[in-house]
Short mmCIF file of C-alpha atoms and ligand atoms in Angstrom, two decimals:
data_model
loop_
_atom_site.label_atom_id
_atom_site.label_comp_id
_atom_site.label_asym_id
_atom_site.label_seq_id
_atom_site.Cartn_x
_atom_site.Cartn_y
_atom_site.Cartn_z
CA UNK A 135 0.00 0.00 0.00
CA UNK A 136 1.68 3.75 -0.94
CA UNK A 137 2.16 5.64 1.91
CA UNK A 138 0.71 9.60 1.98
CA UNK A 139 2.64 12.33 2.52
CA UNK A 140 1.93 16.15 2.78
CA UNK A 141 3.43 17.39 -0.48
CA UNK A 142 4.69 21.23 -0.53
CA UNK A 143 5.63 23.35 -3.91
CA UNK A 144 8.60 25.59 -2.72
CA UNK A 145 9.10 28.80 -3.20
CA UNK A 146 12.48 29.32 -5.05
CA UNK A 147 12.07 33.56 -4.48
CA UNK A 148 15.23 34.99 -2.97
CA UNK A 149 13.76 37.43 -0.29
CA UNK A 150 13.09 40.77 -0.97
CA UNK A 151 13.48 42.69 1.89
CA UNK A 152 15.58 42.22 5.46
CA UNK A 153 13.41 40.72 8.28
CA UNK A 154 11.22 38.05 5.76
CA UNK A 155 10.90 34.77 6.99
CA UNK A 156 13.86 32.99 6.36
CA UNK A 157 12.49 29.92 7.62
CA UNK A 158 13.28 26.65 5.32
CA UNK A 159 10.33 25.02 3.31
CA UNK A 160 10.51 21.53 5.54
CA UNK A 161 13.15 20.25 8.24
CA UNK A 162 16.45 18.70 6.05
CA UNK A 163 18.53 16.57 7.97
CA UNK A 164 21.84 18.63 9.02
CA UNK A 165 25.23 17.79 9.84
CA UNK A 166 26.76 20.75 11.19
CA UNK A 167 31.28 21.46 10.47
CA UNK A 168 33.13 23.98 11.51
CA UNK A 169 35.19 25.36 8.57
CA UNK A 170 38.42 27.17 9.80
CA UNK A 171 40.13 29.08 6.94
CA UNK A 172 43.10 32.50 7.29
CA UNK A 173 43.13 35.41 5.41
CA UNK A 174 45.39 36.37 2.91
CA UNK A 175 47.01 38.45 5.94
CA UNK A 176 47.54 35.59 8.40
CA UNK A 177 44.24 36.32 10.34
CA UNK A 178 42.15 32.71 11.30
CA UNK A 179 38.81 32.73 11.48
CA UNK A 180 36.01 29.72 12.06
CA UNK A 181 32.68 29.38 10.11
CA UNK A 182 29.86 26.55 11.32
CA UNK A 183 28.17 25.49 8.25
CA UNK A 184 26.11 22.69 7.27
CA UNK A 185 26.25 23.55 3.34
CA UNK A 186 29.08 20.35 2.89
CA UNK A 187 29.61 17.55 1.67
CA UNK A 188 32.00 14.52 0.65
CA UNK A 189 31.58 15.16 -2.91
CA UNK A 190 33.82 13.21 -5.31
CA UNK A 191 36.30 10.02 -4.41
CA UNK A 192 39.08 10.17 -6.70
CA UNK A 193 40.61 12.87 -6.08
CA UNK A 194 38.62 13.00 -3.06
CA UNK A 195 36.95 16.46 -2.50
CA UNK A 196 34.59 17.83 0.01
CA UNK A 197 32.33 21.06 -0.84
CA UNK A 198 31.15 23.44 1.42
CA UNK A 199 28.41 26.45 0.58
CA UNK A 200 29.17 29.93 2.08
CA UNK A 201 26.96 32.60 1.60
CA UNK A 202 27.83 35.27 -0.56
CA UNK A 203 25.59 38.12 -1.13
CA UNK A 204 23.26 40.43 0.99
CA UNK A 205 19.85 38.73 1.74
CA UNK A 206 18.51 38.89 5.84
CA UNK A 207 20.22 40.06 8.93
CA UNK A 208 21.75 36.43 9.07
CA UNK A 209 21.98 36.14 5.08
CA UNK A 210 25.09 38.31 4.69
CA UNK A 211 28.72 38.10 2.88
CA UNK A 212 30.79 35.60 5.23
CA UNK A 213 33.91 37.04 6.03
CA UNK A 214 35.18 33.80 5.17
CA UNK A 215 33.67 33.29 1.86
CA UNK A 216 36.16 36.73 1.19
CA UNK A 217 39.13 34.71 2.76
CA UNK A 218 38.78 31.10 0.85
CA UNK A 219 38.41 32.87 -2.33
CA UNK A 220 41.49 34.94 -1.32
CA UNK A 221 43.35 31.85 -0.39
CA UNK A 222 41.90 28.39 -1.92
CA UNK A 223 42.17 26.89 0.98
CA UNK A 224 40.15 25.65 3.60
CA UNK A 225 39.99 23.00 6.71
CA UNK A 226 36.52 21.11 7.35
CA UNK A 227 36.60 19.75 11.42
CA UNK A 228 34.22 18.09 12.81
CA UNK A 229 33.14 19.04 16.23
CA UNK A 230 31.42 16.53 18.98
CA UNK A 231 28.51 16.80 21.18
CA UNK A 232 30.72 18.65 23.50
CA UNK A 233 31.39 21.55 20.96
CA UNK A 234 27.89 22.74 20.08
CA UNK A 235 27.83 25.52 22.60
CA UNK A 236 31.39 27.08 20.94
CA UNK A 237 30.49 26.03 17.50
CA UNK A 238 26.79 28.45 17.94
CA UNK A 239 29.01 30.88 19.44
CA UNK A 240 31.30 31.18 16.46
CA UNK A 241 28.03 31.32 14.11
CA UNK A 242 27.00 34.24 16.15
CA UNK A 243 29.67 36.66 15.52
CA UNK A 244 31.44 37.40 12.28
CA UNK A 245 35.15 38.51 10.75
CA UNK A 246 33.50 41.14 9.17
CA UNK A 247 34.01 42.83 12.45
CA UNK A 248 37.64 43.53 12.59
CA UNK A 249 37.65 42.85 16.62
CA UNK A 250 36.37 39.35 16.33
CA UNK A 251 38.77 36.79 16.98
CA UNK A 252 36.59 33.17 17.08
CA UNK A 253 39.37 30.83 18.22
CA UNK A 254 39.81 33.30 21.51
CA UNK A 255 35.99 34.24 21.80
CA UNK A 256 34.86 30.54 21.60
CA UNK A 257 38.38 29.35 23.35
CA UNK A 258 38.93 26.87 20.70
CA UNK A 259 43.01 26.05 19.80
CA UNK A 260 44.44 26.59 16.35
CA UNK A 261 46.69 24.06 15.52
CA UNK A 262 49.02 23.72 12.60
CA UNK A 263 48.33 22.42 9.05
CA UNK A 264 50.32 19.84 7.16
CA UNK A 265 50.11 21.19 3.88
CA UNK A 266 47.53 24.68 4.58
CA UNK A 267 47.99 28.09 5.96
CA UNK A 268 44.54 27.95 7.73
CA UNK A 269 44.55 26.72 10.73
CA UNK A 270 42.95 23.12 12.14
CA UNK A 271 40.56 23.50 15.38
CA UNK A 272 42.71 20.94 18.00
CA UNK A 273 39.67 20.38 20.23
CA UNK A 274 37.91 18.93 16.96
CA UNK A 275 38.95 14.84 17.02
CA UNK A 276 38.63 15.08 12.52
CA UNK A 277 40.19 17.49 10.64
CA UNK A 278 40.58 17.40 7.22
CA UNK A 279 42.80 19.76 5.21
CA UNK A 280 41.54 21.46 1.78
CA UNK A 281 42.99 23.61 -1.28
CA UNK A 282 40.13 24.72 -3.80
CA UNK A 283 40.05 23.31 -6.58
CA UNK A 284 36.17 24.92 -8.14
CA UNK A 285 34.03 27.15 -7.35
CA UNK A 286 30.72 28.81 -8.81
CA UNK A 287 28.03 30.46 -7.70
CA UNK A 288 24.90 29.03 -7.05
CA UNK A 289 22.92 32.10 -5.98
CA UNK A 290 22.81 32.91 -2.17
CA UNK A 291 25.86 30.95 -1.30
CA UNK A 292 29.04 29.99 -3.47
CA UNK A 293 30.46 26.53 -3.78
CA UNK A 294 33.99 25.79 -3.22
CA UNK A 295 34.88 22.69 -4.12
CA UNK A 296 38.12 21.80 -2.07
CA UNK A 297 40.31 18.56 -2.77
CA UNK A 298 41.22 16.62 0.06
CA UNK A 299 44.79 17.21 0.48
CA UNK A 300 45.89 16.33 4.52
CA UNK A 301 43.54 14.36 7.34
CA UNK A 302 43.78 14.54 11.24
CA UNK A 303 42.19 11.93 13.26
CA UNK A 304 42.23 11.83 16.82
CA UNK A 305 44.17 8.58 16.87
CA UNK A 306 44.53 5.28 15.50
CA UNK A 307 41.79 3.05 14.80
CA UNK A 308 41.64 0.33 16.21
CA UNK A 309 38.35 -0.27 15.83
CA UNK A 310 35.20 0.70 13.03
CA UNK A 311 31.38 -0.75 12.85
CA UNK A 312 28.85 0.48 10.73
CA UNK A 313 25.14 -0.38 11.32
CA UNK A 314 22.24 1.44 9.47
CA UNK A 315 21.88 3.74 12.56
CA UNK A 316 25.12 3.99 14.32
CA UNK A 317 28.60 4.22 13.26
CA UNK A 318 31.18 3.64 16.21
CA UNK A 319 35.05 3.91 15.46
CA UNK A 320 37.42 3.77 18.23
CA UNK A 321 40.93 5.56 18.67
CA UNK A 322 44.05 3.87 20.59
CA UNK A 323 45.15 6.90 22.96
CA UNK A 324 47.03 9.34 22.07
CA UNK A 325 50.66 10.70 24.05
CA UNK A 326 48.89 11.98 27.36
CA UNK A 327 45.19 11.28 26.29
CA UNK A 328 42.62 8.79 26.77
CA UNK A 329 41.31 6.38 24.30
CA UNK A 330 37.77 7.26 22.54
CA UNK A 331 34.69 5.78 20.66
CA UNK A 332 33.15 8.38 17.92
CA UNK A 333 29.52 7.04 18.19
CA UNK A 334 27.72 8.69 15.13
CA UNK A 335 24.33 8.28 14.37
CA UNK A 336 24.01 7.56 10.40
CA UNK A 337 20.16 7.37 9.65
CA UNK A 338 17.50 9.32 11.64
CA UNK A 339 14.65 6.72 13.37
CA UNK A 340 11.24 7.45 12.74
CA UNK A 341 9.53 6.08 15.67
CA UNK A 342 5.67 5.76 16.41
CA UNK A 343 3.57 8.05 18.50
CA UNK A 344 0.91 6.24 17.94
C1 FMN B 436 24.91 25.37 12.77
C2 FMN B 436 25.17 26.48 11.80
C3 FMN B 436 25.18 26.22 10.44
C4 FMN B 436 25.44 27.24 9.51
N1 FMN B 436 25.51 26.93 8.17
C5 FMN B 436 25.92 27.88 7.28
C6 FMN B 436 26.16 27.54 5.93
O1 FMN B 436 25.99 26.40 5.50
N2 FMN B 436 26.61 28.53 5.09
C7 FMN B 436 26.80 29.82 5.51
O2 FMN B 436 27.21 30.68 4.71
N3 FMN B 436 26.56 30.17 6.80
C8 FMN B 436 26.16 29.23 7.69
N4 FMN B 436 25.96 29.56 9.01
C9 FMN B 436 26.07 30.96 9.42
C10 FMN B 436 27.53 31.41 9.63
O3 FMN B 436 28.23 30.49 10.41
C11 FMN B 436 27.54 32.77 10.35
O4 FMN B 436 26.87 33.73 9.56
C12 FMN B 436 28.92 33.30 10.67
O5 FMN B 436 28.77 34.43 11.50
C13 FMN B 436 29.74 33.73 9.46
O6 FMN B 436 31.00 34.13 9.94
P1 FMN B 436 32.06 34.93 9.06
O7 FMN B 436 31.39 36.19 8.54
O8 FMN B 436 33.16 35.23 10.05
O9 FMN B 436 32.50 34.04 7.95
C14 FMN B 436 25.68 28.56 9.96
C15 FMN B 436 25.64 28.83 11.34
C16 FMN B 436 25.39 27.81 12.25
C17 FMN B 436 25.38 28.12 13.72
#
């Protein structure tokens, strides 16, 4: 028997004015990064975005979205959509549970305001690059290094396309399990750290309500 669903047509209109609803036509699953990138001056900065994705395998390239034009209040010119076209380069981490209050805190402020340092405001630790200027988050247990290889625009936001060219992990694996809800890889520790299990939830569960 076909199941029903509520079907929606959506609105592609870009919004007119400041203050419309910016609200999104239906809930899309999300997988928030935090994107740390440098200007072509040396300054770091972070961006939270969940515009990515592991886009090609050979060479193997992520792409992130980063909006570039003048929309809403929160729909404005990233600072660091100015510094990865400057640069072509760009670091995707990936934050845990214990990260979400620093990584809203770096969505809330913006490079565009010369005073705003993230990696001090949200105490987060730059570490060094193998192969990139911009800096990795340390605190982050995956970090994977990027240099752009495309980019267009797509309207709001601009694609970079960025090839895969160093990856951090928190330590070696000595263990990896995937299930069709729950990924679970676990690290050997690490000089001076603890051993850890990434438990990552791959599918969402619909569950009755009855
Ligand atoms: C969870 C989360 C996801 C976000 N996703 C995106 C995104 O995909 N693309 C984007 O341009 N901005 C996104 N933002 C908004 C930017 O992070 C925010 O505007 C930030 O202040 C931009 O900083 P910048 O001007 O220093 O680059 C997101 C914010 C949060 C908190």
């Amino acid at each position: 028997m076909a199941r029903s669903k509520i079907i929606t047509r959506v609105d592609s209109q870009r919004p007119a004015q400041p203050g419309v609803n910016e609200d999104l036509f239906g809930f899309v699953p999300m997988v928030p990064v935090m994107v740390s990138c440098v200007s072509a001056e040396g300054r770091p900065n972070i961006i939270p975005l969940i515009s990515w994705s592991f886009a090609n395998r050979w060479p193997p390239k992520i792409t992130i979205g980063i909006c570039e034009g003048e929309y809403t209040p929160s729909y404005f010119v990233r600072a660091s959509y100015r510094m990865i076209l400057a640069t072509g380069e760009f670091v995707v981490n990936f934050p845990d549970a214990a990260l979400w209050e620093q990584m809203i805190q770096t969505g809330d402020l913006s490079a565009n305001d010369p005073s705003v340092d993230k990696f001090e405001a949200a105490g987060l630790t730059p570490g060094r690059s193998l192969v990139v200027q911009a800096p990795t988050i340390e605190e982050c247990p995956i970090n994977i290094e990027c240099v752009v290889r495309e980019h267009l625009s797509l309207g709001s936001h601009h694609l970079f396309a960025g090839e895969i060219v160093a990856y951090h992990q928190y330590g070696e694996v000595v263990r990896q399990e995937a299930s069709a809800d729950v990924t679970v890889i676990e690290y050997a520790p690490v000089e001076g750290q603890s051993g850890k299990r990434l438990v990552w939830h791959s599918l969402p569960r619909m569950e009755d309500i009855g």
